[in-house]
């Protein structure tokens, strides 16, 4: 009870617990910014928030080169798994990233094709959210060493943490008006959670 007459209380939950509960408070106050945490057995203690990466993934195209037709937006099949710490990227069928925590995510996609030689070419790389463009970038020029063509895109995308999903798409055009193969190692998409919402 405060000297002014009002009091502060700890009270029971709104609904009846499934069993009797005992929570043991710590013997001393914590530091500014700390919070109460439980050990799962009723013992409470003060702890500092620790930053832990969530949703970290790094997917590459894989071992079998995919053909990308000329002037056609094509979903890139990212079958190789470099890292997928929370198991959120489907490497086998949909090739989608579907996080389960709402927030802002940093994502990047490197789209590289082979066979450009010295030909002039134009390329786009895009990350789609729920089937529509979220971020897109342009690339092109002349095929350099190894005949590679490249377009890179990166940015921040807000996700609802339940049904939103991301996919990688590529587009290419070249002087030979021919399909080109996705580079199996260098084509990759990555991302992670930056801030929860």
PDB file of C-alpha atoms in Angstrom, residues 93-186:
ATOM      1  CA  UNK A  93       8.695 -27.695 -54.975  1.00  0.00           C
ATOM      2  CA  UNK A  94       7.512 -24.075 -54.650  1.00  0.00           C
ATOM      3  CA  UNK A  95      10.953 -22.469 -54.125  1.00  0.00           C
ATOM      4  CA  UNK A  96       9.356 -19.986 -51.754  1.00  0.00           C
ATOM      5  CA  UNK A  97      10.431 -18.250 -48.564  1.00  0.00           C
ATOM      6  CA  UNK A  98       7.528 -18.130 -46.080  1.00  0.00           C
ATOM      7  CA  UNK A  99       8.525 -16.638 -42.696  1.00  0.00           C
ATOM      8  CA  UNK A 100       6.332 -17.192 -39.648  1.00  0.00           C
ATOM      9  CA  UNK A 101       7.145 -13.965 -37.769  1.00  0.00           C
ATOM     10  CA  UNK A 102       5.682 -10.624 -38.833  1.00  0.00           C
ATOM     11  CA  UNK A 103       8.236  -7.935 -39.563  1.00  0.00           C
ATOM     12  CA  UNK A 104      10.600  -6.276 -41.996  1.00  0.00           C
ATOM     13  CA  UNK A 105      12.979  -8.596 -43.834  1.00  0.00           C
ATOM     14  CA  UNK A 106      16.126  -7.861 -45.777  1.00  0.00           C
ATOM     15  CA  UNK A 107      16.260  -9.946 -48.956  1.00  0.00           C
ATOM     16  CA  UNK A 108      18.658 -10.127 -51.899  1.00  0.00           C
ATOM     17  CA  UNK A 109      18.766 -12.047 -55.172  1.00  0.00           C
ATOM     18  CA  UNK A 110      21.734 -12.476 -57.524  1.00  0.00           C
ATOM     19  CA  UNK A 111      20.578 -13.609 -60.969  1.00  0.00           C
ATOM     20  CA  UNK A 112      23.390 -14.863 -63.201  1.00  0.00           C
ATOM     21  CA  UNK A 113      23.133 -16.665 -66.533  1.00  0.00           C
ATOM     22  CA  UNK A 114      25.746 -18.286 -68.744  1.00  0.00           C
ATOM     23  CA  UNK A 115      26.324 -18.326 -72.499  1.00  0.00           C
ATOM     24  CA  UNK A 116      26.217 -14.597 -73.151  1.00  0.00           C
ATOM     25  CA  UNK A 117      29.687 -14.614 -74.729  1.00  0.00           C
ATOM     26  CA  UNK A 118      30.462 -11.160 -76.072  1.00  0.00           C
ATOM     27  CA  UNK A 119      26.825 -10.531 -76.989  1.00  0.00           C
ATOM     28  CA  UNK A 120      24.913  -7.467 -75.892  1.00  0.00           C
ATOM     29  CA  UNK A 121      22.195  -8.375 -73.424  1.00  0.00           C
ATOM     30  CA  UNK A 122      19.670  -6.995 -70.967  1.00  0.00           C
ATOM     31  CA  UNK A 123      18.593  -8.558 -67.674  1.00  0.00           C
ATOM     32  CA  UNK A 124      16.257  -7.972 -64.755  1.00  0.00           C
ATOM     33  CA  UNK A 125      16.182  -9.579 -61.332  1.00  0.00           C
ATOM     34  CA  UNK A 126      13.110  -9.365 -59.123  1.00  0.00           C
ATOM     35  CA  UNK A 127      11.843 -10.660 -55.813  1.00  0.00           C
ATOM     36  CA  UNK A 128       8.110 -11.295 -55.906  1.00  0.00           C
ATOM     37  CA  UNK A 129       5.854 -11.072 -52.848  1.00  0.00           C
ATOM     38  CA  UNK A 130       2.654 -13.105 -53.115  1.00  0.00           C
ATOM     39  CA  UNK A 131       3.006 -13.253 -56.913  1.00  0.00           C
ATOM     40  CA  UNK A 132       3.715  -9.569 -57.534  1.00  0.00           C
ATOM     41  CA  UNK A 133       6.915  -7.540 -57.752  1.00  0.00           C
ATOM     42  CA  UNK A 134       8.273  -6.369 -54.396  1.00  0.00           C
ATOM     43  CA  UNK A 135      11.755  -5.228 -55.502  1.00  0.00           C
ATOM     44  CA  UNK A 136      13.290  -5.203 -58.990  1.00  0.00           C
ATOM     45  CA  UNK A 137      16.618  -4.232 -60.536  1.00  0.00           C
ATOM     46  CA  UNK A 138      18.051  -3.911 -64.040  1.00  0.00           C
ATOM     47  CA  UNK A 139      21.317  -5.284 -65.434  1.00  0.00           C
ATOM     48  CA  UNK A 140      22.959  -5.916 -68.766  1.00  0.00           C
ATOM     49  CA  UNK A 141      25.791  -4.869 -71.052  1.00  0.00           C
ATOM     50  CA  UNK A 142      28.074  -7.293 -72.861  1.00  0.00           C
ATOM     51  CA  UNK A 143      28.947 -10.796 -71.706  1.00  0.00           C
ATOM     52  CA  UNK A 144      32.201 -10.503 -69.792  1.00  0.00           C
ATOM     53  CA  UNK A 145      34.686 -13.126 -68.709  1.00  0.00           C
ATOM     54  CA  UNK A 146      33.061 -16.549 -68.919  1.00  0.00           C
ATOM     55  CA  UNK A 147      30.139 -15.142 -70.896  1.00  0.00           C
ATOM     56  CA  UNK A 148      28.089 -14.357 -67.776  1.00  0.00           C
ATOM     57  CA  UNK A 149      25.171 -11.953 -67.605  1.00  0.00           C
ATOM     58  CA  UNK A 150      24.098 -10.569 -64.238  1.00  0.00           C
ATOM     59  CA  UNK A 151      21.399  -8.565 -62.448  1.00  0.00           C
ATOM     60  CA  UNK A 152      21.293  -8.122 -58.663  1.00  0.00           C
ATOM     61  CA  UNK A 153      18.438  -6.883 -56.510  1.00  0.00           C
ATOM     62  CA  UNK A 154      18.092  -6.257 -52.778  1.00  0.00           C
ATOM     63  CA  UNK A 155      15.807  -4.400 -50.406  1.00  0.00           C
ATOM     64  CA  UNK A 156      13.455  -4.522 -47.437  1.00  0.00           C
ATOM     65  CA  UNK A 157      10.075  -6.244 -47.587  1.00  0.00           C
ATOM     66  CA  UNK A 158       7.381  -6.276 -44.904  1.00  0.00           C
ATOM     67  CA  UNK A 159       5.870  -9.722 -44.243  1.00  0.00           C
ATOM     68  CA  UNK A 160       2.795 -10.670 -42.199  1.00  0.00           C
ATOM     69  CA  UNK A 161       4.427 -13.755 -40.681  1.00  0.00           C
ATOM     70  CA  UNK A 162       1.653 -16.176 -41.625  1.00  0.00           C
ATOM     71  CA  UNK A 163       0.883 -16.351 -45.350  1.00  0.00           C
ATOM     72  CA  UNK A 164       3.124 -13.877 -47.191  1.00  0.00           C
ATOM     73  CA  UNK A 165       5.819 -15.493 -49.301  1.00  0.00           C
ATOM     74  CA  UNK A 166       8.732 -14.486 -51.526  1.00  0.00           C
ATOM     75  CA  UNK A 167      10.035 -15.955 -54.796  1.00  0.00           C
ATOM     76  CA  UNK A 168      12.939 -15.085 -57.110  1.00  0.00           C
ATOM     77  CA  UNK A 169      12.268 -14.190 -60.768  1.00  0.00           C
ATOM     78  CA  UNK A 170      14.602 -13.459 -63.652  1.00  0.00           C
ATOM     79  CA  UNK A 171      14.229 -11.958 -67.145  1.00  0.00           C
ATOM     80  CA  UNK A 172      16.806 -11.888 -69.935  1.00  0.00           C
ATOM     81  CA  UNK A 173      17.176 -10.727 -73.500  1.00  0.00           C
ATOM     82  CA  UNK A 174      20.226 -11.031 -75.736  1.00  0.00           C
ATOM     83  CA  UNK A 175      21.440 -10.255 -79.223  1.00  0.00           C
ATOM     84  CA  UNK A 176      21.018 -13.898 -80.232  1.00  0.00           C
ATOM     85  CA  UNK A 177      17.382 -13.967 -79.024  1.00  0.00           C
ATOM     86  CA  UNK A 178      18.109 -17.302 -77.332  1.00  0.00           C
ATOM     87  CA  UNK A 179      17.328 -18.989 -74.038  1.00  0.00           C
ATOM     88  CA  UNK A 180      20.111 -18.908 -71.477  1.00  0.00           C
ATOM     89  CA  UNK A 181      21.036 -21.179 -68.560  1.00  0.00           C
ATOM     90  CA  UNK A 182      20.991 -20.088 -64.910  1.00  0.00           C
ATOM     91  CA  UNK A 183      24.396 -20.332 -63.279  1.00  0.00           C
ATOM     92  CA  UNK A 184      24.116 -23.180 -60.776  1.00  0.00           C
ATOM     93  CA  UNK A 185      26.445 -21.791 -58.096  1.00  0.00           C
ATOM     94  CA  UNK A 186      26.389 -18.009 -58.310  1.00  0.00           C
TER      95      UNK A 186
END
